[in-house]
Amino acid sequence: QQPVQSPQAVILREGEDAVINCSSSKALYSVHWYRQKHGEAPVFLMILLKGGEQKGHEKISASFNEKKQQSSLYLTASQLSYSGTYFCGTEGKGGSEKLVFGKGTKLTVNP
Amino acid sequence: DSGVTQTPKHLITATGQRVTLRCSPRSGDLSVYWYQQSLDQGLQFLIQYYNGEERAKGNILERFSAQQFPDLHSELNLSSLELGDSALYFCASSVRTSTDTQYFGPGTRLTVL
Protein backbone atom coordinates (compact mmCIF):
# COMPACT_ATOMS: atom_id res chain seq x y z
CA GLN A 1 0.00 0.00 0.00
CA GLN A 2 1.36 3.37 -1.08
CA PRO A 3 2.44 5.65 1.78
CA VAL A 4 0.88 9.09 1.93
CA GLN A 5 3.16 12.09 1.82
CA SER A 6 2.27 15.57 2.99
CA PRO A 7 2.38 18.28 1.98
CA GLN A 8 2.23 17.69 -1.78
CA ALA A 9 4.24 20.84 -2.41
CA VAL A 10 5.98 23.49 -0.39
CA ILE A 11 7.68 26.75 -1.31
CA LEU A 12 10.34 28.18 0.95
CA ARG A 13 12.72 31.08 1.05
CA GLU A 14 16.38 30.25 1.52
CA GLY A 15 17.12 29.71 5.20
CA GLU A 16 13.61 28.58 6.15
CA ASP A 17 12.78 25.17 7.60
CA ALA A 18 10.42 22.50 6.29
CA VAL A 19 8.96 19.20 7.43
CA ILE A 20 7.78 16.48 5.07
CA ASN A 21 5.66 13.67 6.44
CA CYS A 22 5.19 10.10 5.29
CA SER A 23 2.43 7.88 6.69
CA SER A 24 1.62 4.27 6.09
CA SER A 25 -1.44 2.21 6.95
CA LYS A 26 0.77 -0.87 7.34
CA ALA A 27 3.42 -1.84 9.88
CA LEU A 28 6.81 -0.83 8.62
CA TYR A 29 10.26 -2.36 8.67
CA SER A 30 12.09 0.57 7.17
CA VAL A 31 11.60 3.98 5.64
CA HIS A 32 13.83 5.34 2.90
CA TRP A 33 14.08 8.96 1.81
CA TYR A 34 15.20 10.10 -1.65
CA ARG A 35 15.44 13.43 -3.42
CA GLN A 36 14.97 13.76 -7.15
CA LYS A 37 15.77 16.86 -9.15
CA HIS A 38 13.96 17.49 -12.40
CA GLY A 39 15.28 15.26 -15.18
CA GLU A 40 17.63 13.39 -12.86
CA ALA A 41 17.63 10.08 -11.01
CA PRO A 42 16.57 9.84 -7.36
CA VAL A 43 19.41 10.29 -4.90
CA PHE A 44 19.52 8.50 -1.58
CA LEU A 45 19.22 10.62 1.57
CA MET A 46 18.79 8.15 4.42
CA ILE A 47 17.25 4.91 5.69
CA LEU A 48 15.56 4.54 9.06
CA LEU A 49 15.13 1.14 10.61
CA LYS A 50 14.12 1.49 14.25
CA GLY A 51 11.14 3.12 15.90
CA GLY A 52 11.86 6.61 17.07
CA GLU A 53 15.28 6.63 15.49
CA GLN A 54 16.52 9.92 14.16
CA LYS A 55 19.21 10.22 11.54
CA GLY A 56 21.00 13.21 10.13
CA HIS A 57 22.57 14.14 6.87
CA GLU A 58 24.07 17.67 6.86
CA LYS A 59 21.08 19.88 7.71
CA ILE A 60 18.60 17.20 6.77
CA SER A 61 17.41 14.76 9.40
CA ALA A 62 14.56 12.30 9.77
CA SER A 63 12.62 10.44 12.40
CA PHE A 64 10.73 7.19 12.28
CA ASN A 65 7.88 6.42 14.67
CA GLU A 66 7.36 2.70 14.24
CA LYS A 67 4.22 2.62 16.38
CA LYS A 68 2.53 5.36 14.39
CA GLN A 69 3.89 4.03 11.09
CA GLN A 70 5.12 7.50 10.27
CA SER A 71 8.32 9.16 9.26
CA SER A 72 9.18 12.83 9.00
CA LEU A 73 11.97 14.51 7.08
CA TYR A 74 13.30 17.76 8.55
CA LEU A 75 15.08 20.29 6.36
CA THR A 76 16.78 23.00 8.38
CA ALA A 77 18.00 26.34 7.06
CA SER A 78 17.13 25.31 3.52
CA GLN A 79 19.49 26.00 0.64
CA LEU A 80 18.70 26.50 -3.03
CA SER A 81 20.19 23.07 -3.69
CA TYR A 82 17.45 21.46 -1.59
CA SER A 83 14.89 22.09 -4.31
CA GLY A 84 13.48 18.93 -5.81
CA THR A 85 10.91 16.25 -5.20
CA TYR A 86 11.27 14.22 -2.04
CA PHE A 87 10.05 10.65 -1.97
CA CYS A 88 9.63 8.32 0.96
CA GLY A 89 9.78 4.60 0.29
CA THR A 90 8.46 2.14 2.81
CA GLU A 91 9.24 -1.51 3.34
CA GLY A 92 6.71 -3.67 5.14
CA LYS A 93 7.28 -5.49 8.40
CA GLY A 94 9.41 -8.58 8.00
CA GLY A 95 11.60 -6.91 5.46
CA SER A 96 9.83 -7.88 2.26
CA GLU A 97 12.48 -5.95 0.36
CA LYS A 98 9.78 -4.39 -1.73
CA LEU A 99 9.89 -0.62 -1.49
CA VAL A 100 6.64 1.24 -2.06
CA PHE A 101 7.10 4.93 -2.76
CA GLY A 102 4.85 7.83 -1.93
CA LYS A 103 3.79 10.26 -4.65
CA GLY A 104 6.42 12.75 -3.60
CA THR A 105 6.60 16.24 -2.12
CA LYS A 106 7.80 19.00 -4.40
CA LEU A 107 10.04 21.43 -2.55
CA THR A 108 10.99 24.76 -4.09
CA VAL A 109 13.53 26.96 -2.36
CA ASN A 110 13.66 30.54 -3.62
CA PRO A 111 16.41 33.11 -2.95
CA ASP B 1 27.67 9.87 -11.00
CA SER B 2 26.22 6.94 -9.03
CA GLY B 3 28.31 4.29 -10.77
CA VAL B 4 25.20 2.59 -12.16
CA THR B 5 24.94 2.66 -15.93
CA GLN B 6 21.87 2.19 -18.07
CA THR B 7 21.50 1.86 -21.80
CA PRO B 8 19.98 3.17 -23.91
CA LYS B 9 19.24 6.65 -22.63
CA HIS B 10 16.24 7.11 -24.88
CA LEU B 11 14.13 4.61 -26.75
CA ILE B 12 11.30 5.36 -29.14
CA THR B 13 9.28 2.46 -30.44
CA ALA B 14 5.83 1.49 -31.63
CA THR B 15 2.98 -0.32 -29.93
CA GLY B 16 3.27 -4.08 -30.04
CA GLN B 17 7.05 -4.04 -30.18
CA ARG B 18 9.57 -5.54 -27.75
CA VAL B 19 12.54 -3.74 -26.19
CA THR B 20 15.38 -4.61 -23.85
CA LEU B 21 16.78 -2.20 -21.28
CA ARG B 22 20.19 -2.86 -19.85
CA CYS B 23 21.69 -2.04 -16.47
CA SER B 24 25.19 -2.43 -15.05
CA PRO B 25 25.32 -2.11 -11.26
CA ARG B 26 28.06 -0.45 -9.24
CA SER B 27 31.14 -2.55 -8.80
CA GLY B 28 30.61 -4.90 -5.85
CA ASP B 29 26.84 -4.50 -5.67
CA LEU B 30 24.93 -7.77 -5.76
CA SER B 31 21.36 -6.46 -5.84
CA VAL B 32 19.69 -4.84 -8.80
CA TYR B 33 16.27 -3.18 -8.70
CA TRP B 34 14.06 -2.00 -11.53
CA TYR B 35 11.61 0.90 -11.17
CA GLN B 36 9.12 2.52 -13.48
CA GLN B 37 8.38 6.22 -13.11
CA SER B 38 5.45 7.78 -14.90
CA LEU B 39 3.69 11.09 -14.33
CA ASP B 40 0.49 9.58 -13.00
CA GLN B 41 1.85 6.54 -11.12
CA GLY B 42 4.99 7.98 -9.59
CA LEU B 43 7.91 5.68 -8.78
CA GLN B 44 6.86 2.03 -8.90
CA PHE B 45 9.02 -0.90 -7.86
CA LEU B 46 9.05 -3.62 -10.49
CA ILE B 47 11.48 -6.33 -9.48
CA GLN B 48 14.68 -7.08 -7.55
CA TYR B 49 17.47 -9.53 -8.30
CA TYR B 50 20.15 -10.59 -5.87
CA ASN B 51 23.22 -12.37 -7.17
CA GLY B 52 21.36 -13.78 -10.14
CA GLU B 53 18.21 -14.83 -8.32
CA GLU B 54 14.84 -13.08 -8.24
CA ARG B 55 14.40 -11.68 -4.72
CA ALA B 56 11.27 -9.57 -4.70
CA LYS B 57 8.52 -8.73 -7.12
CA GLY B 58 6.41 -5.61 -7.31
CA ASN B 59 3.73 -4.54 -9.74
CA ILE B 60 5.46 -5.98 -12.76
CA LEU B 61 3.22 -6.82 -15.69
CA GLU B 62 3.31 -10.30 -17.21
CA ARG B 63 4.48 -8.69 -20.46
CA PHE B 64 7.63 -7.58 -18.64
CA SER B 65 10.44 -9.85 -17.56
CA ALA B 66 13.90 -9.39 -16.17
CA GLN B 67 17.03 -11.33 -15.44
CA GLN B 68 20.39 -10.85 -13.83
CA PHE B 69 23.39 -12.44 -15.49
CA PRO B 70 26.49 -14.05 -13.89
CA ASP B 71 28.44 -10.80 -14.37
CA LEU B 72 25.60 -9.14 -12.38
CA HIS B 73 24.34 -6.90 -15.13
CA SER B 74 20.60 -7.00 -15.59
CA GLU B 75 18.16 -6.67 -18.43
CA LEU B 76 14.51 -5.69 -18.38
CA ASN B 77 12.48 -6.97 -21.30
CA LEU B 78 9.25 -5.24 -22.22
CA SER B 79 7.04 -6.88 -24.83
CA SER B 80 3.74 -6.19 -26.58
CA LEU B 81 4.29 -2.56 -25.73
CA GLU B 82 1.34 -0.29 -25.12
CA LEU B 83 1.11 3.50 -25.06
CA GLY B 84 0.80 3.35 -21.27
CA ASP B 85 4.24 1.76 -20.98
CA SER B 86 5.82 5.07 -21.88
CA ALA B 87 7.80 6.06 -18.81
CA LEU B 88 11.23 6.48 -17.28
CA TYR B 89 12.73 3.15 -16.26
CA PHE B 90 15.34 3.30 -13.53
CA CYS B 91 17.72 0.65 -12.42
CA ALA B 92 19.25 0.84 -8.96
CA SER B 93 21.83 -1.28 -7.21
CA SER B 94 22.84 -1.94 -3.62
CA VAL B 95 25.46 -4.01 -1.90
CA ARG B 96 23.06 -6.67 -0.66
CA THR B 97 19.58 -5.93 0.56
CA SER B 98 17.08 -3.13 0.31
CA THR B 99 18.20 -1.78 3.69
CA ASP B 100 21.46 -0.86 2.04
CA THR B 101 21.67 2.38 0.12
CA GLN B 102 20.23 2.10 -3.35
CA TYR B 103 22.13 3.94 -6.05
CA PHE B 104 20.06 4.87 -9.07
CA GLY B 105 21.19 4.89 -12.66
CA PRO B 106 20.35 7.80 -14.98
CA GLY B 107 17.30 6.00 -16.38
CA THR B 108 16.00 5.00 -19.80
CA ARG B 109 13.21 7.10 -21.22
CA LEU B 110 10.86 4.87 -23.20
CA THR B 111 8.37 6.42 -25.57
CA VAL B 112 5.81 4.16 -27.18
CA LEU B 113 4.06 5.69 -30.20
XYZ file of C-alpha atoms in Angstrom:
224
model
C 0.000 0.000 0.000
C 1.361 3.367 -1.083
C 2.444 5.651 1.782
C 0.877 9.088 1.931
C 3.159 12.093 1.823
C 2.271 15.567 2.988
C 2.381 18.282 1.975
C 2.233 17.695 -1.778
C 4.240 20.836 -2.410
C 5.983 23.489 -0.387
C 7.677 26.747 -1.306
C 10.340 28.183 0.950
C 12.724 31.085 1.046
C 16.375 30.253 1.518
C 17.116 29.713 5.200
C 13.608 28.581 6.151
C 12.781 25.169 7.600
C 10.421 22.498 6.291
C 8.960 19.199 7.425
C 7.781 16.483 5.071
C 5.663 13.673 6.438
C 5.191 10.097 5.290
C 2.427 7.883 6.693
C 1.617 4.266 6.087
C -1.436 2.206 6.947
C 0.767 -0.873 7.341
C 3.416 -1.843 9.875
C 6.813 -0.828 8.617
C 10.261 -2.363 8.666
C 12.087 0.566 7.174
C 11.604 3.975 5.640
C 13.831 5.343 2.897
C 14.084 8.960 1.807
C 15.195 10.096 -1.647
C 15.441 13.427 -3.419
C 14.968 13.756 -7.146
C 15.774 16.859 -9.148
C 13.962 17.490 -12.397
C 15.277 15.259 -15.176
C 17.632 13.387 -12.862
C 17.633 10.083 -11.009
C 16.568 9.840 -7.357
C 19.410 10.295 -4.899
C 19.516 8.504 -1.576
C 19.218 10.618 1.575
C 18.793 8.147 4.421
C 17.255 4.912 5.686
C 15.562 4.544 9.055
C 15.125 1.143 10.610
C 14.122 1.492 14.250
C 11.138 3.116 15.897
C 11.863 6.608 17.066
C 15.285 6.630 15.494
C 16.523 9.915 14.161
C 19.210 10.223 11.543
C 21.000 13.207 10.128
C 22.573 14.144 6.870
C 24.072 17.670 6.861
C 21.081 19.876 7.709
C 18.595 17.198 6.766
C 17.405 14.756 9.403
C 14.557 12.303 9.765
C 12.620 10.443 12.399
C 10.726 7.189 12.285
C 7.881 6.417 14.667
C 7.361 2.702 14.237
C 4.219 2.619 16.380
C 2.525 5.364 14.386
C 3.894 4.033 11.091
C 5.124 7.502 10.265
C 8.324 9.158 9.263
C 9.178 12.825 8.997
C 11.966 14.513 7.079
C 13.300 17.757 8.548
C 15.085 20.291 6.361
C 16.782 23.004 8.377
C 18.001 26.338 7.060
C 17.128 25.314 3.518
C 19.488 26.000 0.644
C 18.703 26.497 -3.031
C 20.192 23.066 -3.691
C 17.448 21.456 -1.587
C 14.889 22.092 -4.315
C 13.483 18.932 -5.811
C 10.910 16.252 -5.197
C 11.271 14.217 -2.037
C 10.052 10.650 -1.967
C 9.633 8.316 0.957
C 9.779 4.605 0.292
C 8.457 2.143 2.810
C 9.240 -1.506 3.341
C 6.708 -3.671 5.142
C 7.280 -5.485 8.399
C 9.409 -8.580 7.997
C 11.599 -6.908 5.459
C 9.828 -7.880 2.264
C 12.484 -5.952 0.360
C 9.782 -4.394 -1.735
C 9.890 -0.619 -1.495
C 6.645 1.240 -2.064
C 7.099 4.931 -2.761
C 4.848 7.830 -1.928
C 3.789 10.263 -4.652
C 6.418 12.753 -3.595
C 6.598 16.241 -2.120
C 7.804 18.997 -4.405
C 10.045 21.426 -2.553
C 10.991 24.756 -4.086
C 13.528 26.965 -2.363
C 13.659 30.538 -3.623
C 16.408 33.109 -2.946
C 27.674 9.870 -10.997
C 26.217 6.938 -9.025
C 28.306 4.287 -10.769
C 25.198 2.586 -12.156
C 24.942 2.655 -15.933
C 21.869 2.194 -18.068
C 21.503 1.864 -21.804
C 19.984 3.165 -23.911
C 19.242 6.647 -22.626
C 16.240 7.105 -24.877
C 14.131 4.611 -26.748
C 11.299 5.356 -29.138
C 9.285 2.456 -30.444
C 5.830 1.487 -31.630
C 2.978 -0.315 -29.926
C 3.266 -4.083 -30.037
C 7.055 -4.042 -30.177
C 9.569 -5.536 -27.749
C 12.538 -3.742 -26.195
C 15.378 -4.607 -23.847
C 16.780 -2.200 -21.282
C 20.194 -2.859 -19.846
C 21.689 -2.038 -16.468
C 25.187 -2.428 -15.049
C 25.320 -2.110 -11.256
C 28.062 -0.455 -9.236
C 31.141 -2.554 -8.798
C 30.608 -4.899 -5.854
C 26.841 -4.500 -5.669
C 24.927 -7.765 -5.761
C 21.358 -6.460 -5.838
C 19.689 -4.838 -8.803
C 16.272 -3.181 -8.702
C 14.055 -2.000 -11.534
C 11.611 0.899 -11.168
C 9.122 2.523 -13.476
C 8.383 6.224 -13.114
C 5.452 7.781 -14.903
C 3.690 11.091 -14.331
C 0.488 9.579 -12.999
C 1.849 6.542 -11.124
C 4.990 7.983 -9.589
C 7.911 5.675 -8.779
C 6.856 2.026 -8.900
C 9.022 -0.898 -7.855
C 9.048 -3.623 -10.494
C 11.480 -6.331 -9.478
C 14.680 -7.081 -7.547
C 17.466 -9.533 -8.295
C 20.146 -10.589 -5.873
C 23.222 -12.372 -7.172
C 21.361 -13.784 -10.142
C 18.206 -14.830 -8.324
C 14.843 -13.084 -8.243
C 14.405 -11.677 -4.719
C 11.266 -9.570 -4.702
C 8.523 -8.726 -7.124
C 6.413 -5.612 -7.310
C 3.735 -4.536 -9.739
C 5.462 -5.980 -12.762
C 3.219 -6.822 -15.688
C 3.310 -10.299 -17.214
C 4.476 -8.692 -20.465
C 7.626 -7.581 -18.641
C 10.444 -9.855 -17.563
C 13.900 -9.388 -16.175
C 17.025 -11.333 -15.441
C 20.395 -10.849 -13.830
C 23.385 -12.440 -15.487
C 26.490 -14.048 -13.890
C 28.437 -10.802 -14.374
C 25.597 -9.138 -12.380
C 24.343 -6.901 -15.134
C 20.601 -7.000 -15.592
C 18.159 -6.674 -18.435
C 14.514 -5.686 -18.383
C 12.481 -6.971 -21.300
C 9.247 -5.243 -22.220
C 7.042 -6.878 -24.830
C 3.736 -6.193 -26.582
C 4.291 -2.559 -25.730
C 1.343 -0.285 -25.118
C 1.107 3.500 -25.058
C 0.802 3.352 -21.266
C 4.241 1.756 -20.980
C 5.823 5.070 -21.883
C 7.803 6.059 -18.807
C 11.232 6.480 -17.276
C 12.733 3.154 -16.263
C 15.336 3.295 -13.527
C 17.718 0.648 -12.423
C 19.255 0.837 -8.957
C 21.834 -1.283 -7.211
C 22.843 -1.937 -3.620
C 25.465 -4.010 -1.895
C 23.063 -6.669 -0.662
C 19.582 -5.927 0.563
C 17.084 -3.133 0.312
C 18.202 -1.784 3.689
C 21.465 -0.859 2.037
C 21.674 2.381 0.123
C 20.226 2.102 -3.353
C 22.134 3.937 -6.053
C 20.055 4.875 -9.070
C 21.195 4.889 -12.660
C 20.351 7.796 -14.980
C 17.298 5.996 -16.378
C 16.003 4.997 -19.800
C 13.208 7.103 -21.216
C 10.865 4.872 -23.195
C 8.370 6.420 -25.573
C 5.807 4.159 -27.183
C 4.061 5.691 -30.200
